[in-house]
PDB file of C-alpha atoms in Angstrom:
ATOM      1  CA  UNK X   1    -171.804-120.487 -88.417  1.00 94.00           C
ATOM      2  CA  UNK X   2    -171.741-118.443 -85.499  1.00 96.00           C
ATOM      3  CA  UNK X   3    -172.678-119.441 -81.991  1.00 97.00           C
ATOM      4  CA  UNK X   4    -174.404-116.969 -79.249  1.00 97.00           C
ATOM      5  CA  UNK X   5    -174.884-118.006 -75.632  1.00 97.00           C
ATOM      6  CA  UNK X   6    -178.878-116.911 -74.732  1.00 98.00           C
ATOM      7  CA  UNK X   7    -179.787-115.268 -71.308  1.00 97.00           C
ATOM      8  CA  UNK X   8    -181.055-119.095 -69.943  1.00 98.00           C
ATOM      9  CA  UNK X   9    -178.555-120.837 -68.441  1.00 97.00           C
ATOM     10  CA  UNK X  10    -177.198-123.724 -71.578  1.00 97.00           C
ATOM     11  CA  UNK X  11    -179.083-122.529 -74.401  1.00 98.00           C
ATOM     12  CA  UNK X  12    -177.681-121.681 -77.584  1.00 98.00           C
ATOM     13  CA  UNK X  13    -178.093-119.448 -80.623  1.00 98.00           C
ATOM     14  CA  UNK X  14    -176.814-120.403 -84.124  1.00 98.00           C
ATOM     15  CA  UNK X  15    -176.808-118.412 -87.049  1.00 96.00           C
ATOM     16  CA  UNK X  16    -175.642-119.519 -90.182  1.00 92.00           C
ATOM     17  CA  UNK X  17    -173.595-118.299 -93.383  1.00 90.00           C
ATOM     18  CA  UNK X  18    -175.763-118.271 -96.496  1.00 89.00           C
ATOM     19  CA  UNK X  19    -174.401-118.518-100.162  1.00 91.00           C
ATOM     20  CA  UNK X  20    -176.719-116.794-102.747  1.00 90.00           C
ATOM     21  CA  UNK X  21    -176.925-117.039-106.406  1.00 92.00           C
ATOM     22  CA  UNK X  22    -179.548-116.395-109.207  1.00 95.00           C
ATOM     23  CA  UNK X  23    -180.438-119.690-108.152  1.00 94.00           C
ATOM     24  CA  UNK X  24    -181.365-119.360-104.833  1.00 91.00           C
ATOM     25  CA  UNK X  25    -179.592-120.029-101.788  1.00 89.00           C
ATOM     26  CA  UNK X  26    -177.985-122.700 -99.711  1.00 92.00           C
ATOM     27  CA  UNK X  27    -177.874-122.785 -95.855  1.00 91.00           C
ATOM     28  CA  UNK X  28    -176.432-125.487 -93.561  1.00 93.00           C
ATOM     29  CA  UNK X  29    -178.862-124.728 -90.608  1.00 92.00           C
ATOM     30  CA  UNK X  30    -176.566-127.692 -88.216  1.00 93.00           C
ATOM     31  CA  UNK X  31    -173.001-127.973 -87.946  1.00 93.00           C
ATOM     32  CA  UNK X  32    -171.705-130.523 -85.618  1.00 93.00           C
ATOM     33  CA  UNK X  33    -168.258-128.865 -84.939  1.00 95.00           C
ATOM     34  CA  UNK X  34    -169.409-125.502 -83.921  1.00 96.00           C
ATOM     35  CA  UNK X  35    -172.531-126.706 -82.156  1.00 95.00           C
ATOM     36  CA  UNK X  36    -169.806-128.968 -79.941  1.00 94.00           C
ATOM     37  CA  UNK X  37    -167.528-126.144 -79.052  1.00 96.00           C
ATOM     38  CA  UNK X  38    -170.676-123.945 -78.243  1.00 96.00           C
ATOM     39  CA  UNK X  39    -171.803-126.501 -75.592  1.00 95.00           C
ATOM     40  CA  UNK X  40    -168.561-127.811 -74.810  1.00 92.00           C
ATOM     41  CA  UNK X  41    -169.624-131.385 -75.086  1.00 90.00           C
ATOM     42  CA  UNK X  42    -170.533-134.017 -78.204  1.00 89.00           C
ATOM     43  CA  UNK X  43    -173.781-133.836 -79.889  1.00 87.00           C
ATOM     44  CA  UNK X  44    -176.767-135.600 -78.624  1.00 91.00           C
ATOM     45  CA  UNK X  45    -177.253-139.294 -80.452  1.00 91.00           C
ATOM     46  CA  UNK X  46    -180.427-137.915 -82.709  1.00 93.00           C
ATOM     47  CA  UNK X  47    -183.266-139.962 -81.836  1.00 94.00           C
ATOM     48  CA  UNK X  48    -186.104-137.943 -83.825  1.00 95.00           C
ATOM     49  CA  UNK X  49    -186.980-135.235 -86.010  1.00 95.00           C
ATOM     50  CA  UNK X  50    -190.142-133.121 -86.061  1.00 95.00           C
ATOM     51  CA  UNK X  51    -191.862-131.139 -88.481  1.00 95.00           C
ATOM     52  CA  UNK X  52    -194.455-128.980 -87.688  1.00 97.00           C
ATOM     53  CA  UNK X  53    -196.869-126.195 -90.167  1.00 98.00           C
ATOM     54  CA  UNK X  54    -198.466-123.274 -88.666  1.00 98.00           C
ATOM     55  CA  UNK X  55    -200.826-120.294 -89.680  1.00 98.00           C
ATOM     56  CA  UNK X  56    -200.125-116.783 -88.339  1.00 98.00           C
ATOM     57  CA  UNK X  57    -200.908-116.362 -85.261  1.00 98.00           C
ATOM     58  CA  UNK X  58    -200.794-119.967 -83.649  1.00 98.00           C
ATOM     59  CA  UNK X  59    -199.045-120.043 -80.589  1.00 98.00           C
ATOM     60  CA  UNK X  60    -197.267-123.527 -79.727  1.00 98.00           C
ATOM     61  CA  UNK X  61    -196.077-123.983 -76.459  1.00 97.00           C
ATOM     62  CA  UNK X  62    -195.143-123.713 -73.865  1.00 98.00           C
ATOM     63  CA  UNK X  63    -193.502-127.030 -73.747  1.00 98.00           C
ATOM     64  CA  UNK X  64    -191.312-129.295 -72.025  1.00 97.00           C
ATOM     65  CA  UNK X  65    -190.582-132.919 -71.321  1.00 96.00           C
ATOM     66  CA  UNK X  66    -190.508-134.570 -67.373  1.00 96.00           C
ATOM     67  CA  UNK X  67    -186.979-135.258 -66.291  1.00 96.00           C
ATOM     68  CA  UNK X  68    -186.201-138.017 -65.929  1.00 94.00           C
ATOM     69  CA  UNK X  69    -186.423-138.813 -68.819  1.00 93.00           C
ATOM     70  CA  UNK X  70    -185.648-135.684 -70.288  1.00 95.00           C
ATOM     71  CA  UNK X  71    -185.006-134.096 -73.925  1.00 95.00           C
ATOM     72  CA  UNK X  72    -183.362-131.394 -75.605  1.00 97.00           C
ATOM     73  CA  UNK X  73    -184.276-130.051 -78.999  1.00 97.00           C
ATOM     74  CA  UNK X  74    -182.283-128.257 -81.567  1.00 97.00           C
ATOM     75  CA  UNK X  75    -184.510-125.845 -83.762  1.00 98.00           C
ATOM     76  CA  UNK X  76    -184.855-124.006 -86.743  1.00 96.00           C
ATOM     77  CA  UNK X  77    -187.578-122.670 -88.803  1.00 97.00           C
ATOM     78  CA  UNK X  78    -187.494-124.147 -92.503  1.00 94.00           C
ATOM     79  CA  UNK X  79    -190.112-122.008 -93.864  1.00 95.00           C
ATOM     80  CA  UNK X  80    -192.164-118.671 -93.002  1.00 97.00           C
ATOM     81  CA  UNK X  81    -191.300-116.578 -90.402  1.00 97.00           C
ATOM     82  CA  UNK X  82    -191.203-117.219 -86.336  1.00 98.00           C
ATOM     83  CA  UNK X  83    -191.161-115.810 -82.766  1.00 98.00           C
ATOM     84  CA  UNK X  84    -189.113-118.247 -80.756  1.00 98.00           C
ATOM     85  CA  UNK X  85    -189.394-118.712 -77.205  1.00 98.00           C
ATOM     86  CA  UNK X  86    -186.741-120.004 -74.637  1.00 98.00           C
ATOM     87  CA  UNK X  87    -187.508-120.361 -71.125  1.00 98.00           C
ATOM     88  CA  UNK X  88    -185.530-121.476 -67.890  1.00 98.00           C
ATOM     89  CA  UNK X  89    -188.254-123.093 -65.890  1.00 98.00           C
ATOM     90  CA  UNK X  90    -185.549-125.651 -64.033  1.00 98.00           C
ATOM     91  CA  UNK X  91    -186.300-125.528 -60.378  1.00 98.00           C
ATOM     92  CA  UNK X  92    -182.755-123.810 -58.577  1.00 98.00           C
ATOM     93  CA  UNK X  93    -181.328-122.890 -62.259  1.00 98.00           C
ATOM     94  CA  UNK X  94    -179.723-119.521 -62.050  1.00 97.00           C
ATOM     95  CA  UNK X  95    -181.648-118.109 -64.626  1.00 98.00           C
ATOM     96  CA  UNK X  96    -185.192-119.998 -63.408  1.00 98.00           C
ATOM     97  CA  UNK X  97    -188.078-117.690 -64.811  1.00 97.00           C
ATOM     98  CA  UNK X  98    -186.032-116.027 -67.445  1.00 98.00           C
ATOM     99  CA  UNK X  99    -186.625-116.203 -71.295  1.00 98.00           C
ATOM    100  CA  UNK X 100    -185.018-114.948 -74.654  1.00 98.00           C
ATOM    101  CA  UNK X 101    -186.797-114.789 -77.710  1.00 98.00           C
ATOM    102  CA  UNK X 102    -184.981-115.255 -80.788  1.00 98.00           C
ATOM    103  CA  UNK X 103    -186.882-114.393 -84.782  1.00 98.00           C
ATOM    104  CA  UNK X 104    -186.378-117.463 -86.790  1.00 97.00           C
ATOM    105  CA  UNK X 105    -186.485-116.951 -90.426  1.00 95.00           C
ATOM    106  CA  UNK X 106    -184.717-117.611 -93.903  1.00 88.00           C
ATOM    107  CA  UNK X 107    -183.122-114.043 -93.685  1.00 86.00           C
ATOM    108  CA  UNK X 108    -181.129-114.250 -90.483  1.00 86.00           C
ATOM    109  CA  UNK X 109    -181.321-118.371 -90.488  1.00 90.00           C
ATOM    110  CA  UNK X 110    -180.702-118.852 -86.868  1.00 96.00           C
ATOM    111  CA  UNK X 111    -181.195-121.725 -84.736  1.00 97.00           C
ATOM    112  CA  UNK X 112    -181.799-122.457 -81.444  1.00 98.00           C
ATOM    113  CA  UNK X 113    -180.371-125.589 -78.612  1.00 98.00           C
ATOM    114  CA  UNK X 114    -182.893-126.119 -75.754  1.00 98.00           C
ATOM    115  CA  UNK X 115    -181.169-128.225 -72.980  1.00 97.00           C
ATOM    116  CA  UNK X 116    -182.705-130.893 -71.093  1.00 97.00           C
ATOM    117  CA  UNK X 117    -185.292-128.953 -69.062  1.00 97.00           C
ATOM    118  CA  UNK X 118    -186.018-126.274 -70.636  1.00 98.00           C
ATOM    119  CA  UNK X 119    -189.739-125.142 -72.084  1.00 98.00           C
ATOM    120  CA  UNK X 120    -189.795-124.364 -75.291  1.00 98.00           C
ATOM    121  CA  UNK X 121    -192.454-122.088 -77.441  1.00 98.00           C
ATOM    122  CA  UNK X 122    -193.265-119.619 -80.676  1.00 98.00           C
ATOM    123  CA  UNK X 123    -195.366-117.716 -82.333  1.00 98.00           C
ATOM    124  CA  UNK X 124    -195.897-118.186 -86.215  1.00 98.00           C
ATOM    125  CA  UNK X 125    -195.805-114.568 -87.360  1.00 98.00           C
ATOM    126  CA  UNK X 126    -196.765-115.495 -91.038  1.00 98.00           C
ATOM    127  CA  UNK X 127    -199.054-118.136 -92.674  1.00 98.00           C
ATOM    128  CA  UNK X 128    -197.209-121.684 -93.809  1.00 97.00           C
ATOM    129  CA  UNK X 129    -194.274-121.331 -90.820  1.00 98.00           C
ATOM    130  CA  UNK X 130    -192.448-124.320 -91.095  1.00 97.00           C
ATOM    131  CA  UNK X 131    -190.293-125.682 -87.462  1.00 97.00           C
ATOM    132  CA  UNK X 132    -188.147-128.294 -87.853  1.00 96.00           C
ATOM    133  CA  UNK X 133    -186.636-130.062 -84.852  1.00 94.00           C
ATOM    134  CA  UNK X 134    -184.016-132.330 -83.503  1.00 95.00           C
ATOM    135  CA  UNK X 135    -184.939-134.323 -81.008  1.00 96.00           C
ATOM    136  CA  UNK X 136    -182.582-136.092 -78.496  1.00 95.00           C
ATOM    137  CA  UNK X 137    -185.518-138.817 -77.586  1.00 91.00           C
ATOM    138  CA  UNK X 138    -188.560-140.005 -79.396  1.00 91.00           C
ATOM    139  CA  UNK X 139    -191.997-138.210 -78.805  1.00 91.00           C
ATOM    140  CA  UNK X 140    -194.157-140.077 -75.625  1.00 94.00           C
ATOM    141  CA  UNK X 141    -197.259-138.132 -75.080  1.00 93.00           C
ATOM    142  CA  UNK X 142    -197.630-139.207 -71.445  1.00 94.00           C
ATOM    143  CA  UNK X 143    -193.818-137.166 -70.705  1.00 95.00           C
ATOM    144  CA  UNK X 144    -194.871-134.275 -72.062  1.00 96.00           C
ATOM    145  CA  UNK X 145    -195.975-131.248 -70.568  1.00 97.00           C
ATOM    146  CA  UNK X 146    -197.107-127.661 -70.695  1.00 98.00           C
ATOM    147  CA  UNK X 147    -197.202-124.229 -69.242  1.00 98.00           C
ATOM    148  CA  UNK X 148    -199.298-121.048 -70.618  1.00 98.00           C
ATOM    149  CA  UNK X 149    -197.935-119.239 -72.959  1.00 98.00           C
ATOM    150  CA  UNK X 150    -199.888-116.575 -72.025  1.00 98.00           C
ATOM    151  CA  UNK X 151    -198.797-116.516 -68.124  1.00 98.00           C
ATOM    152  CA  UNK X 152    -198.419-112.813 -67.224  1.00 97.00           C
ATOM    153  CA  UNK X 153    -195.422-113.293 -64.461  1.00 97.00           C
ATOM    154  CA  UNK X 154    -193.341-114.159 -67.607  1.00 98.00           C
ATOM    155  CA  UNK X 155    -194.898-112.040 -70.121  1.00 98.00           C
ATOM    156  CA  UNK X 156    -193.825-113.680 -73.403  1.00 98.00           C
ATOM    157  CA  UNK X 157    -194.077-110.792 -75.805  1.00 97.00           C
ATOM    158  CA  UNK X 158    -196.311-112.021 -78.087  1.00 97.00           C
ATOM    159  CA  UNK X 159    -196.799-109.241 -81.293  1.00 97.00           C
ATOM    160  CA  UNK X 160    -199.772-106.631 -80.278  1.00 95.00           C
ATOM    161  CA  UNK X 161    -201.063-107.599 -83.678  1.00 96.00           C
ATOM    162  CA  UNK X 162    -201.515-111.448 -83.146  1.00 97.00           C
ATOM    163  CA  UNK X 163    -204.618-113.242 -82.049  1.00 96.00           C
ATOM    164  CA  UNK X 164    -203.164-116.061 -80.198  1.00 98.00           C
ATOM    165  CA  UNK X 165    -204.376-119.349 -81.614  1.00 98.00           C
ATOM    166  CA  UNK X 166    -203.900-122.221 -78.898  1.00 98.00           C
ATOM    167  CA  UNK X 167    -204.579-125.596 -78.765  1.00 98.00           C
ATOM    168  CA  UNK X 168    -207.035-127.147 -75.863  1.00 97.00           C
ATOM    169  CA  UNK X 169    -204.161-128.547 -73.577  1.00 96.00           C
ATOM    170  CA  UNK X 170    -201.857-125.255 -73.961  1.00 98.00           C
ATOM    171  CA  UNK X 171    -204.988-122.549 -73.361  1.00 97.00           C
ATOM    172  CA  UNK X 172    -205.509-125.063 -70.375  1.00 98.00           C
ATOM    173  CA  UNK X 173    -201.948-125.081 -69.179  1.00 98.00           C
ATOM    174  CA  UNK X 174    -200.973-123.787 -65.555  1.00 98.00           C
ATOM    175  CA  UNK X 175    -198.747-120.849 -65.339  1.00 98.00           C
ATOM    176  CA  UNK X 176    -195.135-121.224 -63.390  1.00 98.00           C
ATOM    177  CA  UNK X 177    -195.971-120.202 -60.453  1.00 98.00           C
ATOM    178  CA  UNK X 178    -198.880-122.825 -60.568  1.00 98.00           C
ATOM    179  CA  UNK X 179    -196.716-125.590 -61.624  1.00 98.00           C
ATOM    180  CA  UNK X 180    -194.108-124.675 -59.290  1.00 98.00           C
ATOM    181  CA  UNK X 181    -196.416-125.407 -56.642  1.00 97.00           C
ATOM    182  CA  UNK X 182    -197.916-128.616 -57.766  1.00 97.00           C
ATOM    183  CA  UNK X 183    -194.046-130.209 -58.184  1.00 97.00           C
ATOM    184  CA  UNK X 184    -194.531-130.227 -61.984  1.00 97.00           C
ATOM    185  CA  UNK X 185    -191.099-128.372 -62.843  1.00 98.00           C
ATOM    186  CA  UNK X 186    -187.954-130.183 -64.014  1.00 98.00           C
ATOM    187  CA  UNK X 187    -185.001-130.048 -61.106  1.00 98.00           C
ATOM    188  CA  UNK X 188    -181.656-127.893 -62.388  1.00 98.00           C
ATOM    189  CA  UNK X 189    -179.187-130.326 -60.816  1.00 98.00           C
ATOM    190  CA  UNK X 190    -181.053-133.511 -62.114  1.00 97.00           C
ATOM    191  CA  UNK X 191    -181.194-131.705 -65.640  1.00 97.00           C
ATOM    192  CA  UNK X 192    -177.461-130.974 -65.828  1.00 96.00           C
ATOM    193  CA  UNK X 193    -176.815-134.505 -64.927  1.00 96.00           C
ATOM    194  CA  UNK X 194    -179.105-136.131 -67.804  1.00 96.00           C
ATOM    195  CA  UNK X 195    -177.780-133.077 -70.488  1.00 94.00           C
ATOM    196  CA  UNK X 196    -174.255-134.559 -69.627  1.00 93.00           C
ATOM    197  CA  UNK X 197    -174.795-137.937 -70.399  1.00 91.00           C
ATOM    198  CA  UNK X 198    -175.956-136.635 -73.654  1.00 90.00           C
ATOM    199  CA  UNK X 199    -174.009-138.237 -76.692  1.00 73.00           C
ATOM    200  CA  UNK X 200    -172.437-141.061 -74.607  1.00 61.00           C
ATOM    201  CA  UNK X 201    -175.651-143.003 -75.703  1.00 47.00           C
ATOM    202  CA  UNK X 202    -178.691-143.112 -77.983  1.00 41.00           C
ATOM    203  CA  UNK X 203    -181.494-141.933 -76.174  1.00 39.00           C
ATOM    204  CA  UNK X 204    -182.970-145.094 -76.041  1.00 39.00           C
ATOM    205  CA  UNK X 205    -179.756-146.613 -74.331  1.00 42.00           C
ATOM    206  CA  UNK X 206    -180.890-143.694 -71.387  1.00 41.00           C
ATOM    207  CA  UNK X 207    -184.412-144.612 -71.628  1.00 41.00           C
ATOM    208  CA  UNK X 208    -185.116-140.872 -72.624  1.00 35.00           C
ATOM    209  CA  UNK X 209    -188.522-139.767 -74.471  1.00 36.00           C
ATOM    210  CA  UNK X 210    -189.154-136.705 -75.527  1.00 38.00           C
ATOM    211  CA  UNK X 211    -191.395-133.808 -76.787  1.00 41.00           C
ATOM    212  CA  UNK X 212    -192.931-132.121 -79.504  1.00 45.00           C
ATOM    213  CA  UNK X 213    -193.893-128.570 -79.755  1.00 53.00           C
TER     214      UNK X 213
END
């Protein structure tokens, strides 16, 4: 597995070795070791994992969880074929209103860390996409929250050729700018501080809860 540090301050890109026979193929999508040397620091104590199934063109995101608590979120997509967006929206962060996007699919298998803080969205770019997630807190509605997707000072580059499908609360969401000024975004200093208590206890030990996308 190799590790790739992404243009938001923290966040990682994995992509993993695949063995190949007339069987199939095998993947290891997480590896402890390497994710620890990426981010320099133990993994986070696993408090959930998500699952979610998507038709082309649905647009999840974008999303992120109020810090405190806090959660960060290792993903990969299991099945189908994806459009993965990260996106520094950490009030004073060095990176604050940049994004990467990253293709997530079972030819390059690549995964993607999202530290405390930091939204999180994609695009399913085929019918039956399949994301699979780590979570570093369980999922508590009321701590979740979400920008739009579709907010033209970032300009996610969502395929010419896809009808964006959103759900009621993410059509509805406020852009950056708005949620900047209604104190809605997550502090960069605070985050740092919660991301490095990561793996020194389970997230229920920090009293984090978390998101899903």
């Amino acid at each position: 597995m190799e590790a790739r540090k992404l243009a938001v301050q923290g966040a990682l890109e994995f992509t993993s070795r695949t063995f190949s026979d007339e069987r199939g193929v095998f993947v290891a999508p997480f590896q402890q070791s390497v994710f620890e040397t990426a981010r320099g620091g133990p993994l986070f104590a696993v408090a959930q994992g998500n699952h979610s199934l998507s038709r082309r063109g649905v647009v999840r995101g974008i999303h992120y969880t109020v810090a405190p608590p806090g959660a960060a979120k290792y993903v990969y997509c299991a099945s189908g074929r994806s459009l993965d967006f990260t996106v520094d929206i950490r009030r004073g962060s060095p990176t604050f209103g940049k994004w990467e996007a990253v293709l997530l699919d079972q030819s390059g298998f690549r995964a993607v860390y999202l530290p405390i803080g930091v939204g999180h969205a994609f695009v399913a770019l085929t019918d039956h996409t399949v994301m699979s997630y780590l979570t570093s807190a369980p999922y508590v509605a009321e701590q979740e929250l979400a920008l739009s997707p579709l907010d033209p000072a970032l300009g996610l580059p969502i395929p010419e050729d896809i009808d964006p499908i959103l759900s009621e609360r993410d059509a509805a969401a406020p852009t950056l700018a708005e949620a900047a000024e209604r104190g809605l975004l997550p502090d960069y200093e605070l985050c740092l501080e919660l991301e490095a208590q990561l793996g020194t206890a389970s997230g229920a030990e920090q009293g984090l809860t978390g998101p899903r996308s």
